[in-house]
Tab-separated table of C-alpha atoms and ligand atoms in Angstrom:
chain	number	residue	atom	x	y	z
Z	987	UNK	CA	15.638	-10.639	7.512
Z	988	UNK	CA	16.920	-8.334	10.115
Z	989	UNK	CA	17.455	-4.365	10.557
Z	990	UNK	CA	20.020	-2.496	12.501
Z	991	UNK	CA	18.294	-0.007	14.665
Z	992	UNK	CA	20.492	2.340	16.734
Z	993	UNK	CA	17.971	3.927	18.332
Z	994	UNK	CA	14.173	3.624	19.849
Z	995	UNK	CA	12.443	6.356	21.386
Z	996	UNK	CA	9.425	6.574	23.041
Z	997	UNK	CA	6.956	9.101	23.736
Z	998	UNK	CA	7.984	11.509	20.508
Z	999	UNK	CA	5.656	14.210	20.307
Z	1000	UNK	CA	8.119	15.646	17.081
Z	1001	UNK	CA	7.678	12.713	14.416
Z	1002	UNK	CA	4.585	12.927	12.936
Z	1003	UNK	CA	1.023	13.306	14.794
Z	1004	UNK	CA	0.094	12.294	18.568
Z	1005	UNK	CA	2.389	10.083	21.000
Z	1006	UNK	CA	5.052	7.939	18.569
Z	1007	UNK	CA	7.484	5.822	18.945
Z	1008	UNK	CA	10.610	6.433	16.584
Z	1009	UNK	CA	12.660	4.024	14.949
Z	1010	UNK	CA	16.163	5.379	13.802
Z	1011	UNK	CA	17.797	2.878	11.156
Z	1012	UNK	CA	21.280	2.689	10.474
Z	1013	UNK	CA	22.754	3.722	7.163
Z	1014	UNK	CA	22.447	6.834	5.086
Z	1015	UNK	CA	23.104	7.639	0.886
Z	1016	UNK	CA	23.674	11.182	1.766
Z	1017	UNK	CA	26.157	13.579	3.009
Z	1018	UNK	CA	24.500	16.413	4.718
Z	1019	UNK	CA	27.212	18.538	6.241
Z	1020	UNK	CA	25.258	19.604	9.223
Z	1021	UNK	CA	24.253	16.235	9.816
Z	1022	UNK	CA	22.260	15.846	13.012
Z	1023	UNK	CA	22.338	12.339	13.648
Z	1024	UNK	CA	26.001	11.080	12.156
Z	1025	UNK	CA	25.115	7.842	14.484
Z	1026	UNK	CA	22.957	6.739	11.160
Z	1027	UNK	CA	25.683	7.607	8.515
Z	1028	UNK	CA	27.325	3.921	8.849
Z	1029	UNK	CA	25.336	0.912	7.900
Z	1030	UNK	CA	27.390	-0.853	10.628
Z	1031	UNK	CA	27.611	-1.477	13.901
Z	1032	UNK	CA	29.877	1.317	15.689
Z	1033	UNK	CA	31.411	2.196	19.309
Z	1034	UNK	CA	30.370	4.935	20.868
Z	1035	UNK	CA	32.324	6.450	23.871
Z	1036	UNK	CA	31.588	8.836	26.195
Z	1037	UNK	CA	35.370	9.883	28.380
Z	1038	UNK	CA	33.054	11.928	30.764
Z	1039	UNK	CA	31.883	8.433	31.922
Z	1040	UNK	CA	35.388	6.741	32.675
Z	1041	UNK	CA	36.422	5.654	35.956
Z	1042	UNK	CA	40.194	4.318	34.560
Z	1043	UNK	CA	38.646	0.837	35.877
Z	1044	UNK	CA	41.465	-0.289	32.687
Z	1045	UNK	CA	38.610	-3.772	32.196
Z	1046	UNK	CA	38.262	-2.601	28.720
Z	1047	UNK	CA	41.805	-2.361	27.680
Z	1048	UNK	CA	42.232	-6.203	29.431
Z	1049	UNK	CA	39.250	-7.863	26.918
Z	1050	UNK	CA	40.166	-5.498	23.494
Z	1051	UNK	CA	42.831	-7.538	21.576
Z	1052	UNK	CA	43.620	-4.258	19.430
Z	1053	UNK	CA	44.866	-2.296	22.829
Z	1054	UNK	CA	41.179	-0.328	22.861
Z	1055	UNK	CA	42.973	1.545	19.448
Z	1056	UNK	CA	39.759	3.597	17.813
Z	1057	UNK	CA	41.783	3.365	14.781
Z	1058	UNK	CA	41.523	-0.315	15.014
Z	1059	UNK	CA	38.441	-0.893	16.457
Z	1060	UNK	CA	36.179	-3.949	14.904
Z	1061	UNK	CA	33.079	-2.486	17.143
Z	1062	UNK	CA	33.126	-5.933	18.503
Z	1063	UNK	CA	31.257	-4.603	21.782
Z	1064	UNK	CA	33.870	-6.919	24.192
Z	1065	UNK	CA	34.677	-3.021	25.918
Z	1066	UNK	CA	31.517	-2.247	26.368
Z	1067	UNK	CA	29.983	-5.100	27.712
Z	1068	UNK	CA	32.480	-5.153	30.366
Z	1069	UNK	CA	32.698	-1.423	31.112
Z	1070	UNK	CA	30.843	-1.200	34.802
Z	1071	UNK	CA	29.731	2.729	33.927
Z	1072	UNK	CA	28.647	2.740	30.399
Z	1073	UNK	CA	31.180	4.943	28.772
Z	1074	UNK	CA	31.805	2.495	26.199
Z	1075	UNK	CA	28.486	1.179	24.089
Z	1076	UNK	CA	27.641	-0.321	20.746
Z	1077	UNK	CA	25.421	2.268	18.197
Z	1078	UNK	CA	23.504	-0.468	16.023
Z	1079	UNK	CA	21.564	-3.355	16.803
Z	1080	UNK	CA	20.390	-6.204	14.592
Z	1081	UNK	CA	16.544	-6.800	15.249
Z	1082	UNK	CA	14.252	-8.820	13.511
Z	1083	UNK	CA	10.917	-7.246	12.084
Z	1084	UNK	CA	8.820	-9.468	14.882
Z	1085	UNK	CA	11.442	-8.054	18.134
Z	1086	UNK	CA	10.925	-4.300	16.456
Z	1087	UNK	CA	7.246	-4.746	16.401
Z	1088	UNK	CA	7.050	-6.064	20.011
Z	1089	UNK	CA	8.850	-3.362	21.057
Z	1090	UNK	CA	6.440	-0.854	19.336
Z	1091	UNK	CA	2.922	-2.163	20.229
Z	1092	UNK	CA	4.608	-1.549	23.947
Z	1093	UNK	CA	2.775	1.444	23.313
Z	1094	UNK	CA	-0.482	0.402	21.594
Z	1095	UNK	CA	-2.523	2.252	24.341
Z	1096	UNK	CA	-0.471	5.704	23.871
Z	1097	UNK	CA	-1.218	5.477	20.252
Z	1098	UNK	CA	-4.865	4.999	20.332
Z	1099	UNK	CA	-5.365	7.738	22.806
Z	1100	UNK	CA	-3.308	10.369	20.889
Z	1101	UNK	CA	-3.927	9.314	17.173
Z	1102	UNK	CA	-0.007	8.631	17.548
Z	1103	UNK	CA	2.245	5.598	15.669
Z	1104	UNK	CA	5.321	4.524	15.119
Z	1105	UNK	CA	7.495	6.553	12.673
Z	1106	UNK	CA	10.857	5.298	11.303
Z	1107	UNK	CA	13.696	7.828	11.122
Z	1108	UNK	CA	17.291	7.514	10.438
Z	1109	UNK	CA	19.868	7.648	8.266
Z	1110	UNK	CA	17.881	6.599	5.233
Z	1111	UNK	CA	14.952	3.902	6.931
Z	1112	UNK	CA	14.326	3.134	3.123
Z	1113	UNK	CA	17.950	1.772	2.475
Z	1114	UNK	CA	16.031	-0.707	4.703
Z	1115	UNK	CA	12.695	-1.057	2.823
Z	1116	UNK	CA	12.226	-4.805	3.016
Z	1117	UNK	CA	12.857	-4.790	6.898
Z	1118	UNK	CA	10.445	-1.675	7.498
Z	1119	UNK	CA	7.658	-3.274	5.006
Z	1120	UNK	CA	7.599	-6.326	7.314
Z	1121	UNK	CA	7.753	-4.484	10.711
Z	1122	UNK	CA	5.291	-1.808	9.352
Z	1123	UNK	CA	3.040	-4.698	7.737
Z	1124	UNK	CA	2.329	-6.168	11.564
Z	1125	UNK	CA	1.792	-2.796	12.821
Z	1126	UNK	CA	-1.024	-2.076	10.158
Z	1127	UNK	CA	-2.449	-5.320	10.994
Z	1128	UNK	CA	-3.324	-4.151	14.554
Z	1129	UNK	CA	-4.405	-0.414	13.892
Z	1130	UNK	CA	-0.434	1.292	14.320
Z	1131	UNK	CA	-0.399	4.197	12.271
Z	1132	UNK	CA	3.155	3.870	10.715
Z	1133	UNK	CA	5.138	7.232	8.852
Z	1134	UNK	CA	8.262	7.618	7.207
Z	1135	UNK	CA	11.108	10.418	8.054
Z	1136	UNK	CA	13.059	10.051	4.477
Z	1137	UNK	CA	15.261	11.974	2.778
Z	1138	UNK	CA	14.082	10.604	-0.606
Z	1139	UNK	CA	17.411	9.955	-2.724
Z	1140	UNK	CA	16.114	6.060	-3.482
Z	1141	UNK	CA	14.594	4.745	-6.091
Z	1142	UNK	CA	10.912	4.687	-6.356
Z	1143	UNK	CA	10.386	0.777	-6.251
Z	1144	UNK	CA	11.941	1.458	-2.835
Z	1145	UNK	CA	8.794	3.220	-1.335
Z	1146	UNK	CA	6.594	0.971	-3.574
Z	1147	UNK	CA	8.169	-1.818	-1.071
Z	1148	UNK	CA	6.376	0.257	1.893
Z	1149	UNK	CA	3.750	2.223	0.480
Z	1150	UNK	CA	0.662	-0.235	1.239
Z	1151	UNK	CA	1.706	0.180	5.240
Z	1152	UNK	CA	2.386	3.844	5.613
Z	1153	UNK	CA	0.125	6.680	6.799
Z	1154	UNK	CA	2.542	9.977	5.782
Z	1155	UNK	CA	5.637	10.310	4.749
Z	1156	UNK	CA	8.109	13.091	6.099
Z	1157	UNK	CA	10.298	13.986	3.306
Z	1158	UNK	CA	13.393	16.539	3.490
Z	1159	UNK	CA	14.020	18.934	0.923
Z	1160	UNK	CA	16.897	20.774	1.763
Z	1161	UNK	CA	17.956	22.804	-1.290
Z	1162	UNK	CA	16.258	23.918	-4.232
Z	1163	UNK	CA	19.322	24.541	-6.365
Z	1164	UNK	CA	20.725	21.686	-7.126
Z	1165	UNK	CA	24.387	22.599	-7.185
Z	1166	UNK	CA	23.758	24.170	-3.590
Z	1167	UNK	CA	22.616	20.534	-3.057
Z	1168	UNK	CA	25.375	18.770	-4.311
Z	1169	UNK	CA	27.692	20.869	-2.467
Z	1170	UNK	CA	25.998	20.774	0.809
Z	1171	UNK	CA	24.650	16.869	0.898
Z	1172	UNK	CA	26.676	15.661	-1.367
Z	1173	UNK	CA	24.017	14.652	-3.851
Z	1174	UNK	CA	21.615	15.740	-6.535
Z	1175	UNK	CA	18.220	16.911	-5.604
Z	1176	UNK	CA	16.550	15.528	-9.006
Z	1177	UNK	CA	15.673	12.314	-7.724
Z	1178	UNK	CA	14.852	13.973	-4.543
Z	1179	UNK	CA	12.317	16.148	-6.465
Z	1180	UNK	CA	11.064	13.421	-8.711
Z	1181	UNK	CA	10.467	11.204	-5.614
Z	1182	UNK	CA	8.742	13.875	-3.652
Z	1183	UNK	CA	5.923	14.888	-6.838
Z	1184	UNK	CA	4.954	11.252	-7.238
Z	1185	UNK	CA	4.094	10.929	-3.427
Z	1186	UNK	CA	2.208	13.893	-3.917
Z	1187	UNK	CA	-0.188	11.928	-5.739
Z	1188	UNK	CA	-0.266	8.876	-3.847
Z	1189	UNK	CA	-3.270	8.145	-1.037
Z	1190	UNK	CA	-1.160	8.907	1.458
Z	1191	UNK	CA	-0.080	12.505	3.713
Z	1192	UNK	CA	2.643	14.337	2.828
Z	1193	UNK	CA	4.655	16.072	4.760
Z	1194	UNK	CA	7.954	18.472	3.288
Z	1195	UNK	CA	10.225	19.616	5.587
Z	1196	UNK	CA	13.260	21.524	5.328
Z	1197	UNK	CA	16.306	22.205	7.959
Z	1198	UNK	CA	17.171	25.717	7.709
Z	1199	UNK	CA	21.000	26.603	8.003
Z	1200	UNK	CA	21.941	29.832	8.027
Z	1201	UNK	CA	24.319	30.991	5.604
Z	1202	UNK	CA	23.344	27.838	3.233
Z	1203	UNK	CA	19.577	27.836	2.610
Z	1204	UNK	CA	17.496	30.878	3.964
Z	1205	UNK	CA	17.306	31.875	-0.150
Z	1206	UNK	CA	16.141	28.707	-0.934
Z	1207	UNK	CA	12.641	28.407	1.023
Z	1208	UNK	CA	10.803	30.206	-1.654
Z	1209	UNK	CA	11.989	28.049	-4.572
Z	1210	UNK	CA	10.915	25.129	-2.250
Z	1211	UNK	CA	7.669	26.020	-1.805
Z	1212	UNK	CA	6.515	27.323	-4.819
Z	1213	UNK	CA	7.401	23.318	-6.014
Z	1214	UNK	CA	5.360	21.487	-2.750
Z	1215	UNK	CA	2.239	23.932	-2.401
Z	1216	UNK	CA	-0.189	22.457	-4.900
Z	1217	UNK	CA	1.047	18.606	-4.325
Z	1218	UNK	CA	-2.591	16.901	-4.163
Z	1219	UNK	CA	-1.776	15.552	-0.132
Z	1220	UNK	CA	0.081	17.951	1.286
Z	1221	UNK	CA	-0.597	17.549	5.048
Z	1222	UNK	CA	1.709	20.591	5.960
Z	1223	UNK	CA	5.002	22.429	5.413
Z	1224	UNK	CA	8.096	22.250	8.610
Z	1225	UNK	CA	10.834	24.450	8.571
Z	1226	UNK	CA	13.334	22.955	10.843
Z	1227	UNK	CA	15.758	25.465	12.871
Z	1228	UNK	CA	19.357	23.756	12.767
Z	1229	UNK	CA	20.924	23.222	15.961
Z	1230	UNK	CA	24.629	22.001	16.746
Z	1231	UNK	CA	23.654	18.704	18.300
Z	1232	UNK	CA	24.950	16.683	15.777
Z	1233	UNK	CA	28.843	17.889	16.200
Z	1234	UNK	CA	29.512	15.972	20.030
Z	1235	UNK	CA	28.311	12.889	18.558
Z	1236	UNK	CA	30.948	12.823	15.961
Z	1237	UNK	CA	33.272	13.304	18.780
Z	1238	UNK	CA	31.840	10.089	20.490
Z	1239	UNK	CA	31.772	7.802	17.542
Z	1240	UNK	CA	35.254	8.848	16.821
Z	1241	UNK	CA	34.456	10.381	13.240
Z	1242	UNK	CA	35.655	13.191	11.736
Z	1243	UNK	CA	32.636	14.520	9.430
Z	1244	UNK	CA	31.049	17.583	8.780
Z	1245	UNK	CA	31.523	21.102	10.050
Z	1246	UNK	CA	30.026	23.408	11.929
Z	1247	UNK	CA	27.357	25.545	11.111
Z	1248	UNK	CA	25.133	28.572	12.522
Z	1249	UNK	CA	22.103	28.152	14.008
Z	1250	UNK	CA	19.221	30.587	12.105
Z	1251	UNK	CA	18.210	33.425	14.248
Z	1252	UNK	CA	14.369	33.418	15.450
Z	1253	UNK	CA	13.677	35.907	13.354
Z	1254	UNK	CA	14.859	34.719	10.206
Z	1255	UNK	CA	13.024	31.921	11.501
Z	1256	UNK	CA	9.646	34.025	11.686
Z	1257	UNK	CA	10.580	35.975	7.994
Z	1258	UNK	CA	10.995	32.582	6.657
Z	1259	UNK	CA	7.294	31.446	8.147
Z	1260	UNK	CA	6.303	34.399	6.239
Z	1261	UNK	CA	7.654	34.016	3.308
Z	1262	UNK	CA	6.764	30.114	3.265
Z	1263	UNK	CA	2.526	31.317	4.076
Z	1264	UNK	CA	2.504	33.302	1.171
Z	1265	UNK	CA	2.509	29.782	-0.905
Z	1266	UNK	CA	1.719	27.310	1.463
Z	1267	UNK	CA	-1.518	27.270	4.613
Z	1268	UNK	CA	-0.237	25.490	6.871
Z	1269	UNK	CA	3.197	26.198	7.903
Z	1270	UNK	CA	4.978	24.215	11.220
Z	1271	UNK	CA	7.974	25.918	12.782
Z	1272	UNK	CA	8.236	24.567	16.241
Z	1273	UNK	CA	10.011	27.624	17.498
Z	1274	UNK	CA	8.102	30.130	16.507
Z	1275	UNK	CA	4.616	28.092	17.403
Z	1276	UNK	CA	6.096	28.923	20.763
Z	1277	UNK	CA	5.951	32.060	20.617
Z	1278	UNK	CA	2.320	32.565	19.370
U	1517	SF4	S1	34.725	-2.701	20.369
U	1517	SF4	FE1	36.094	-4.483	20.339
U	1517	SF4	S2	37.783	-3.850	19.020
U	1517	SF4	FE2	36.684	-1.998	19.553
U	1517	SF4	S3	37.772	-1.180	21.317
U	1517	SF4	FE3	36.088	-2.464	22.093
U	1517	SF4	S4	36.947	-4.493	22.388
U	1517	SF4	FE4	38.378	-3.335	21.109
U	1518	SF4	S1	35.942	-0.168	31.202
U	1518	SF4	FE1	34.815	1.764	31.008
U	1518	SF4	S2	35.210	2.852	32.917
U	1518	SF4	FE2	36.739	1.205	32.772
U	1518	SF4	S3	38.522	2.181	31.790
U	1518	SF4	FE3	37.299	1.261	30.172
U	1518	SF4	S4	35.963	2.942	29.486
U	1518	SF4	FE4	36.768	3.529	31.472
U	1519	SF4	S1	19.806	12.606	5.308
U	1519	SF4	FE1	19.734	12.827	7.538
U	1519	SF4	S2	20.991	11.158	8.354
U	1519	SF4	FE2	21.470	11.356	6.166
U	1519	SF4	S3	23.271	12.692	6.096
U	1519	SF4	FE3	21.456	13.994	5.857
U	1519	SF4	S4	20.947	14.680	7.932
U	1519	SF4	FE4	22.350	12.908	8.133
């Protein structure tokens, strides 16, 4: 069976522990309206554009039988494979599980010296469950520590699929309320919540991380941790500053989705560390480690 991947990169230090390679998968059951990576909303292939890179060379509009129309586009990649500066490319790739894990033990050296991996991202890498099971299966079989950035809203038999290859899990939880949730994701936190207790049991790490937004879930950190700080294998708490990344890539895949947030100050970043060590030890908040 194969995957769609629309992105691989290398030497992550921000995925999980030591040198990693991440995996973003295509596809995503949620709706978050900050979204930081909209290129993993669609299941499907997609064409990305950037004008920045256009030369007027006009070879695109000669190959696309739909007059290079976004509004028509079939993401059938004739544009970009023909476009001499790369301001036309496909987002999405179909790989098998044996191409992905070639790819990954690239690496194998940088993993065993930092205690690093590969980690799968997304979108949602379990609305691909079988494909990761099979690519993290091989890595397993050669010593690849494998993790799992999820935002949880699938059914449990889903990480049962990829449970017996995975190290930690990286779960989001975004909102405690679960209106707030609805409203800002565009689904209920219950499963969410459900999902995120039984892996606290499981004999794996946990890790619970939560994007702060400002204006949507400062409040909300408090309710959060008070239901993660006594889960059995919790490896650590993130807090997550929000950052506007996410909007120009709408603009290159030609989707209108979302809106614009504001990014947290640093210090509601640092009262939010606070308030988060007052439940939990060991609190991660990349911005304000940098400070210390
Ligand atoms: S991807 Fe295919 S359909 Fe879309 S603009 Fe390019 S050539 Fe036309
Ligand atoms: S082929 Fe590329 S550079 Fe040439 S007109 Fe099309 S987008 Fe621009
Ligand atoms: S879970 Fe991640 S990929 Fe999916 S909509 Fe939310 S931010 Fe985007």
């Amino acid at each position: 069976m194969n995957g769609i991947v629309f992105d691989i990169q290398r030497f992550s230090t921000h995925d999980g522990y030591g040198i990693r390679t991440t995996v973003f998968m295509k596809g995503c059951n949620n709706a978050c309206l900050w979204c930081h990576n909209p290129e993993g909303l669609s299941l499907k292939t997609q064409l990305r554009t950037y004008p920045m890179k256009c030369i007027s060379c006009g070879r695109c509009t000669k190959v696309c039988k739909l007059d290079c129309d976004p509004l028509k586009c079939i993401s059938c990649g004739k544009c970009a494979d023909v476009c001499p500066t790369g301001a036309r490319e496909l987002c999405g790739v179909e790989m098998t599980p044996e191409k992905l894990f070639e790819e990954i033990k690239a690496d194998l050296d940088f993993y065993k010296n930092s205690g690093g991996g590969v980690t799968f991202s997304g979108g949602e890498p379990l609305l691909q469950s079988d494909f990761i099971s099979e690519t993290a299966k091989r890595c397993k079989e050669i010593g690849i520590s494998v993790g799992i950035q999820t935002a949880a809203n699938v059914k449990w038999p889903e990480f049962e699929k990829v449970l017996p290859y995975t190290d930690f899990f990286m779960c989001d939880f975004k909102l405690f309320d679960d209106d707030l949730h609805k409203k800002y994701t565009g689904v209920s936190n219950k499963l969410i919540i459900e999902n995120i207790k039984k892996l606290g049991n499981e004999n794996i790490k946990l890790i619970v991380r939560t994007p702060v937004i400002a204006g949507v879930n400062e409040s909300q950190i408090e309710n959060i941790c008070k239901t993660v700080k006594d889960l059995k294998n919790l490896d650590y708490y993130e807090l997550l500053r929000y950052h506007k990344f996410g909007l120009s890539k709408l603009e290159n895949l030609n989707m209108k989705f979302g809106k614009e947030f504001e990014e947290p100050s640093l210090e509601s970043m640092r009262s939010l560390v606070k308030i988060a060590k007052q439940y939990i030890k060991n609190v991660k908040c990349d911005p304000i480690e940098e400070e210390e």
